[in-house]
Amino acid sequence: MLRFVLLSAIVLSGIIPFVASHEGHGDDAGGSCEASPNVHVVADYHPGIITVDGHADDWVEIEGFVLGLLPALDPDADKAYTGGKMSIKAAHDGSNVFFMLQIDGEYVYSKGVNMKCPSIALMFQVGENASYHNMGGCKDMPGSCNNMSCRGHEVDIMHFSIGNAIPGRLYGGNLLDNSLGTGDDRFGHLVDVYAWNPHCRYLDGKGPLGNSSYAQNDWQGAWWHSKIKIHSGLVESDSPFADGGEKGTYYFEFSRPLRTMDFSQQDVQFVIGQTSKLAAAFWYPTGGQPWSGSQHYSASCDWLPLDITTPLLSSSPTASSKSSWNAATSFALLLSVVSLCLSVFIGYWFSKSKSVPFTPIDGL
């Protein structure tokens, strides 16, 4: 039985609202996929160690899950992405949540052509009734779907198409697009989107009833590939940045505040100590041909639990500072007691020793 698609085409233009919708996604299509019940993406508390630059050096000590990538429309193991698997890591610092996605693959890049470059997306449940299948699962179609008829089916999507994005540079929310109240990114196409189903999806701040003009793109992100020789300082004229066809690893790194100023049920709100629902998708051009919106791979067959863990008391800066202070105080007290005891002992020893008799000078 075909599972409905994880993420449908999100090749969004600056004004958007749709790309060609997926066709033929009924339950009668082929393919099968079993979601692993043991996979939990865990975002532990790691303050002050992650820099969003597309490099994985600061993620070495953070554990993640490695998942196979199956076609979203036909999740058959024989048609899996042949380049490798996807590693998903997450962390938080008490204010922001961070993600690192690593996918092995030959280096492919065509400047200015998003669909001839790899692309990545994350999807999160917002509405309580939002399903992984059919991207939220609202049964309304364009012309009838809206925030009332599809209430409770909202999903939050971050999509990064790298055709205009320089490796190592930061993209996503920017002053120009945020000032217009949309989730767009005119510079690198790291966009903030919401949807009720594959046919009803919009940039944050836009919708079937008009624009709200007070949305924001709260995402930031960068990408890299292990075959890029220059570690930093790349500019647009350096494109394509590395030799095509070389095997290596793509790195996609993202951050977003745990909570956003969302008034329209378009952003997921992360809560420390609670579990959210996550899915991930990957587009990759093969044979020099551009991918289409429906030609993407999914890292799961259903929502993946995302645990935003509560910091351990011993790991928090306050607790650490308090522990250091207590240790210093205890040492100082111990030193004082030892000094007092030593003084008493020396005084007692002198008091017990025989005194030297006094000899008058006159008698000499």
Coordinates of C-alpha atoms in Angstrom, one line a residue:
M1 CA 0.0 0.0 0.0
L2 CA 1.4 3.3 -0.9
R3 CA 1.8 5.7 2.0
F4 CA 1.0 9.2 1.3
V5 CA 3.9 11.4 0.6
L6 CA 6.0 13.0 3.4
L7 CA 6.8 16.2 1.7
S8 CA 5.5 17.2 -1.7
A9 CA 7.0 19.6 -4.1
I10 CA 8.1 22.7 -2.2
V11 CA 9.9 24.3 -5.1
L12 CA 8.4 27.7 -4.1
S13 CA 9.0 30.8 -6.0
G14 CA 9.3 34.1 -4.2
I15 CA 5.6 34.7 -4.5
I16 CA 4.4 31.1 -4.5
P17 CA 1.7 29.6 -3.6
F18 CA 1.9 26.4 -5.6
V19 CA 4.0 24.2 -7.7
A20 CA 2.5 21.4 -9.7
S21 CA 0.7 19.2 -7.2
H22 CA 1.4 15.5 -6.9
E23 CA -0.8 13.2 -8.8
G24 CA -1.7 9.6 -8.2
H25 CA -1.0 9.4 -4.5
G26 CA -3.8 7.1 -3.7
D27 CA -3.8 4.0 -1.4
D28 CA -3.8 1.8 -4.5
A29 CA -0.2 2.5 -5.5
G30 CA 2.6 0.1 -4.8
G31 CA 5.4 0.1 -2.3
S32 CA 5.7 -0.5 1.4
C33 CA 7.6 0.8 4.3
E34 CA 7.8 0.1 8.0
A35 CA 8.6 2.9 10.5
S36 CA 11.0 1.9 13.2
P37 CA 9.4 2.3 16.7
N38 CA 12.9 2.6 18.3
V39 CA 13.9 5.8 16.5
H40 CA 13.8 8.9 18.7
V41 CA 15.7 12.0 17.5
V42 CA 17.0 13.5 20.8
A43 CA 17.9 17.2 21.2
D44 CA 20.0 17.3 24.3
Y45 CA 21.1 20.4 26.1
H46 CA 24.4 21.6 24.6
P47 CA 24.9 25.4 25.2
G48 CA 27.5 27.4 23.4
I49 CA 29.1 24.7 21.2
I50 CA 27.2 24.9 17.9
T51 CA 28.0 27.4 15.1
V52 CA 25.6 27.3 12.1
D53 CA 28.1 27.2 9.3
G54 CA 27.5 23.9 7.5
H55 CA 30.5 22.2 9.2
A56 CA 30.1 19.1 11.4
D57 CA 33.2 19.6 13.6
D58 CA 31.1 20.8 16.6
W59 CA 28.6 17.9 16.3
V60 CA 31.2 15.1 16.8
E61 CA 30.2 14.3 20.4
I62 CA 26.4 14.5 19.6
E63 CA 24.7 11.3 18.8
G64 CA 22.2 10.9 16.0
F65 CA 20.2 8.3 14.0
V66 CA 21.2 7.0 10.6
L67 CA 18.2 6.2 8.4
G68 CA 17.7 4.8 4.9
L69 CA 16.2 7.1 2.2
L70 CA 13.3 5.5 0.3
P71 CA 11.2 7.2 -2.4
A72 CA 8.3 8.9 -0.8
L73 CA 5.9 7.9 -3.5
D74 CA 7.1 4.3 -3.8
P75 CA 8.9 3.3 -0.6
D76 CA 10.5 0.2 -2.1
A77 CA 13.9 -0.8 -0.7
D78 CA 15.0 -1.7 -4.2
K79 CA 14.5 1.9 -5.2
A80 CA 16.3 3.5 -2.2
Y81 CA 18.7 6.4 -2.6
T82 CA 21.9 4.7 -3.7
G83 CA 24.3 7.4 -2.4
G84 CA 24.0 6.5 1.2
K85 CA 21.9 7.1 4.3
M86 CA 20.8 10.2 6.2
S87 CA 22.1 11.0 9.6
I88 CA 19.9 13.2 11.7
K89 CA 21.2 15.0 14.8
A90 CA 19.6 17.6 17.0
A91 CA 20.5 19.7 20.0
H92 CA 19.3 22.8 21.9
D93 CA 20.8 25.5 24.1
G94 CA 17.7 26.5 26.0
S95 CA 16.7 29.2 23.5
N96 CA 17.3 27.6 20.1
V97 CA 17.0 24.2 18.5
F98 CA 19.7 23.0 16.1
F99 CA 19.7 20.3 13.4
M100 CA 22.5 18.6 11.4
L101 CA 21.6 16.4 8.5
Q102 CA 24.4 14.4 6.8
I103 CA 23.8 12.6 3.5
D104 CA 26.5 10.8 1.4
G105 CA 26.5 11.6 -2.2
E106 CA 28.5 12.6 -5.3
Y107 CA 29.0 16.4 -5.5
V108 CA 26.4 17.9 -7.9
Y109 CA 25.9 21.6 -8.3
S110 CA 24.4 23.8 -11.0
K111 CA 24.4 27.5 -10.1
G112 CA 21.0 29.1 -10.2
V113 CA 19.1 25.9 -10.9
N114 CA 17.7 24.5 -7.7
M115 CA 16.3 21.4 -9.3
K116 CA 19.8 20.4 -10.5
C117 CA 21.1 20.7 -7.0
P118 CA 20.4 18.6 -3.9
S119 CA 17.6 19.9 -1.7
I120 CA 16.5 19.2 1.9
A121 CA 13.3 19.7 3.9
L122 CA 12.1 19.2 7.5
M123 CA 8.4 18.9 8.4
F124 CA 6.8 19.2 11.8
Q125 CA 3.4 18.6 13.2
V126 CA 1.6 21.7 14.3
G127 CA -2.1 20.9 14.5
E128 CA -3.1 18.0 16.7
N129 CA -4.8 16.3 13.7
A130 CA -2.0 16.9 11.3
S131 CA -0.9 13.6 9.8
Y132 CA 2.5 12.7 8.3
H133 CA 0.7 11.2 5.3
N134 CA -0.7 13.7 2.8
M135 CA 1.2 16.5 4.5
G136 CA -1.3 17.4 7.2
G137 CA -4.2 15.3 5.8
C138 CA -6.9 18.0 5.3
K139 CA -9.3 16.7 2.7
D140 CA -10.1 20.2 1.3
M141 CA -8.6 21.2 -2.1
P142 CA -7.5 24.6 -3.4
G143 CA -10.4 26.9 -3.4
S144 CA -12.0 25.4 -0.3
C145 CA -9.0 24.9 2.1
N146 CA -8.5 27.6 4.6
N147 CA -7.6 28.1 8.3
M148 CA -11.1 27.3 9.4
S149 CA -12.0 24.2 7.3
C150 CA -8.5 22.7 7.8
R151 CA -8.0 23.8 11.3
G152 CA -5.9 21.3 13.3
H153 CA -4.2 19.9 10.1
E154 CA -1.3 22.4 10.0
V155 CA 2.2 21.3 9.4
D156 CA 5.4 23.5 9.5
I157 CA 7.9 23.0 6.7
M158 CA 11.5 24.3 6.3
H159 CA 12.8 23.8 2.8
F160 CA 16.3 24.6 1.6
S161 CA 17.1 24.7 -2.2
I162 CA 20.8 25.4 -2.6
G163 CA 21.1 26.5 -6.2
N164 CA 21.8 30.1 -5.2
A165 CA 23.3 29.4 -1.8
I166 CA 27.1 29.7 -1.3
P167 CA 28.5 26.9 0.9
G168 CA 29.2 28.0 4.5
R169 CA 27.1 31.1 4.2
L170 CA 24.0 31.7 6.4
Y171 CA 20.6 31.8 4.8
G172 CA 17.0 31.9 5.9
G173 CA 15.3 34.7 7.8
N174 CA 16.5 38.2 6.6
L175 CA 15.4 41.7 7.3
L176 CA 14.1 42.4 3.8
D177 CA 11.7 39.4 3.7
N178 CA 10.8 39.5 7.4
S179 CA 9.9 43.2 7.0
L180 CA 7.3 42.2 4.4
G181 CA 5.9 39.6 6.9
T182 CA 6.6 36.4 4.9
G183 CA 8.5 33.2 5.3
D184 CA 10.4 33.8 2.1
D185 CA 14.2 34.0 1.6
R186 CA 15.1 35.8 -1.6
F187 CA 18.8 35.1 -1.2
G188 CA 19.2 31.4 -0.6
H189 CA 15.7 29.9 -0.8
L190 CA 15.7 28.6 2.8
V191 CA 12.0 29.2 3.2
D192 CA 9.5 28.8 6.0
V193 CA 6.3 27.2 4.8
Y194 CA 3.1 25.8 6.2
A195 CA 0.6 23.4 4.7
W196 CA -2.7 21.5 5.2
N197 CA -2.1 19.0 2.4
P198 CA 0.2 18.9 -0.7
H199 CA -2.2 21.1 -2.7
C200 CA -2.7 23.7 0.0
R201 CA 0.7 25.0 1.1
Y202 CA 2.0 28.6 1.4
L203 CA 4.8 30.7 2.6
D204 CA 4.3 31.8 6.2
G205 CA 2.3 35.0 6.1
K206 CA 0.5 34.1 2.9
G207 CA -2.7 32.1 2.4
P208 CA -5.9 31.5 0.4
L209 CA -7.6 34.5 2.0
G210 CA -4.7 36.9 1.4
N211 CA -1.6 37.9 3.2
S212 CA -1.3 38.4 7.0
S213 CA 1.8 40.6 6.7
Y214 CA 3.1 39.7 10.2
A215 CA 4.8 36.4 9.7
Q216 CA 8.6 35.8 10.0
N217 CA 11.1 33.3 8.7
D218 CA 12.7 32.2 11.9
W219 CA 15.0 29.6 10.3
Q220 CA 18.7 30.0 9.7
G221 CA 20.9 27.5 7.8
A222 CA 24.0 26.6 5.8
W223 CA 25.3 23.8 3.7
W224 CA 28.6 22.2 2.9
H225 CA 30.1 19.2 1.1
S226 CA 33.2 17.3 2.2
K227 CA 34.9 17.7 -1.2
I228 CA 35.0 21.5 -1.1
K229 CA 38.6 22.2 -0.6
I230 CA 38.4 25.8 0.8
H231 CA 37.2 25.7 4.3
S232 CA 35.9 29.3 4.3
G233 CA 35.8 32.5 2.3
L234 CA 33.9 31.2 -0.7
V235 CA 32.0 33.7 -2.9
E236 CA 29.5 33.4 -5.7
S237 CA 32.1 33.5 -8.4
D238 CA 33.7 30.4 -7.0
S239 CA 30.8 28.3 -8.2
P240 CA 30.5 25.3 -8.7
F241 CA 32.8 25.3 -5.6
A242 CA 34.1 21.7 -6.1
D243 CA 34.6 19.1 -8.9
G244 CA 31.4 17.4 -9.9
G245 CA 31.1 13.6 -9.5
E246 CA 33.4 13.3 -6.5
K247 CA 32.0 11.1 -3.7
G248 CA 31.6 12.7 -0.3
T249 CA 29.1 13.9 2.2
Y250 CA 26.6 16.8 2.1
Y251 CA 26.0 18.7 5.4
F252 CA 22.9 20.7 6.1
E253 CA 22.8 22.6 9.4
F254 CA 19.9 24.6 10.7
S255 CA 18.7 26.5 13.8
R256 CA 15.5 28.1 14.9
P257 CA 14.2 29.6 18.2
L258 CA 12.3 27.1 20.3
R259 CA 9.4 29.5 20.4
T260 CA 8.3 32.0 17.7
M261 CA 6.0 34.9 17.6
D262 CA 3.4 33.0 15.5
F263 CA -0.2 34.2 15.6
S264 CA -1.6 32.0 12.8
Q265 CA -0.8 28.4 13.7
Q266 CA 2.0 28.3 11.0
D267 CA 5.1 27.5 13.2
V268 CA 5.7 24.5 15.4
Q269 CA 6.4 25.6 19.0
F270 CA 9.1 23.5 20.8
V271 CA 8.9 23.0 24.5
I272 CA 11.8 21.8 26.7
G273 CA 10.9 18.5 28.2
Q274 CA 8.3 17.6 25.6
T275 CA 8.2 15.6 22.4
S276 CA 7.5 17.0 18.9
K277 CA 7.0 15.2 15.6
L278 CA 9.5 15.4 12.8
A279 CA 10.0 14.2 9.3
A280 CA 12.8 14.7 6.8
A281 CA 13.1 14.6 3.0
F282 CA 15.9 14.8 0.4
W283 CA 15.9 15.6 -3.3
Y284 CA 18.8 14.7 -5.5
P285 CA 19.3 15.1 -9.3
T286 CA 20.4 11.9 -11.1
G287 CA 21.9 11.5 -14.6
G288 CA 22.2 15.2 -15.0
Q289 CA 18.4 15.5 -15.0
P290 CA 16.6 17.9 -12.7
W291 CA 14.4 16.4 -10.0
S292 CA 10.6 17.1 -9.8
G293 CA 8.7 18.0 -6.7
S294 CA 7.5 14.4 -6.2
Q295 CA 10.9 12.8 -6.8
H296 CA 12.1 13.0 -3.2
Y297 CA 13.3 10.5 -0.7
S298 CA 11.9 10.1 2.8
A299 CA 13.9 9.3 6.0
S300 CA 10.9 7.7 7.6
C301 CA 7.5 6.2 7.0
D302 CA 5.7 8.2 9.6
W303 CA 6.5 11.0 12.1
L304 CA 9.8 10.6 14.0
P305 CA 9.6 11.6 17.7
L306 CA 11.8 14.6 18.5
D307 CA 12.6 14.9 22.2
I308 CA 13.7 18.3 23.5
T309 CA 15.3 17.2 26.7
T310 CA 15.4 19.0 30.0
P311 CA 18.9 20.0 31.1
L312 CA 20.4 18.0 33.9
L313 CA 21.0 20.1 37.0
S314 CA 24.7 19.4 36.9
S315 CA 25.0 20.5 33.3
S316 CA 23.4 23.9 33.7
P317 CA 25.7 26.9 34.0
T318 CA 24.0 28.0 37.3
A319 CA 24.5 24.6 38.8
S320 CA 28.0 24.4 37.6
S321 CA 28.8 27.8 39.0
K322 CA 27.2 26.9 42.3
S323 CA 29.1 23.6 42.5
S324 CA 32.4 25.4 41.9
W325 CA 31.5 28.0 44.6
N326 CA 30.6 25.3 47.1
A327 CA 33.9 23.4 46.4
A328 CA 36.0 26.6 46.9
T329 CA 34.1 27.4 50.1
S330 CA 34.6 23.9 51.5
F331 CA 38.3 24.0 50.7
A332 CA 38.7 27.4 52.4
L333 CA 36.9 26.1 55.5
L334 CA 39.1 23.0 55.7
L335 CA 42.2 25.1 55.3
S336 CA 41.1 27.4 58.2
V337 CA 40.4 24.4 60.5
V338 CA 43.8 22.9 59.7
S339 CA 45.5 26.3 60.4
L340 CA 43.7 26.7 63.7
C341 CA 44.6 23.2 64.8
L342 CA 48.2 23.8 63.9
S343 CA 48.3 27.1 65.8
V344 CA 46.9 25.4 68.9
F345 CA 49.4 22.6 68.7
I346 CA 52.4 24.9 68.3
G347 CA 51.2 27.0 71.3
Y348 CA 50.7 24.0 73.4
W349 CA 54.1 22.6 72.5
F350 CA 55.9 25.8 73.5
S351 CA 54.0 26.0 76.8
K352 CA 55.1 22.5 77.8
S353 CA 58.8 23.1 76.9
K354 CA 61.2 24.0 79.8
S355 CA 61.9 27.7 80.2
V356 CA 65.6 29.0 80.2
P357 CA 66.7 30.3 83.7
F358 CA 67.4 34.0 83.9
T359 CA 71.0 34.9 84.7
P360 CA 71.6 38.4 85.9
I361 CA 74.5 40.3 84.2
D362 CA 75.9 41.4 87.5
G363 CA 76.8 37.9 88.4
L364 CA 79.0 37.4 85.4

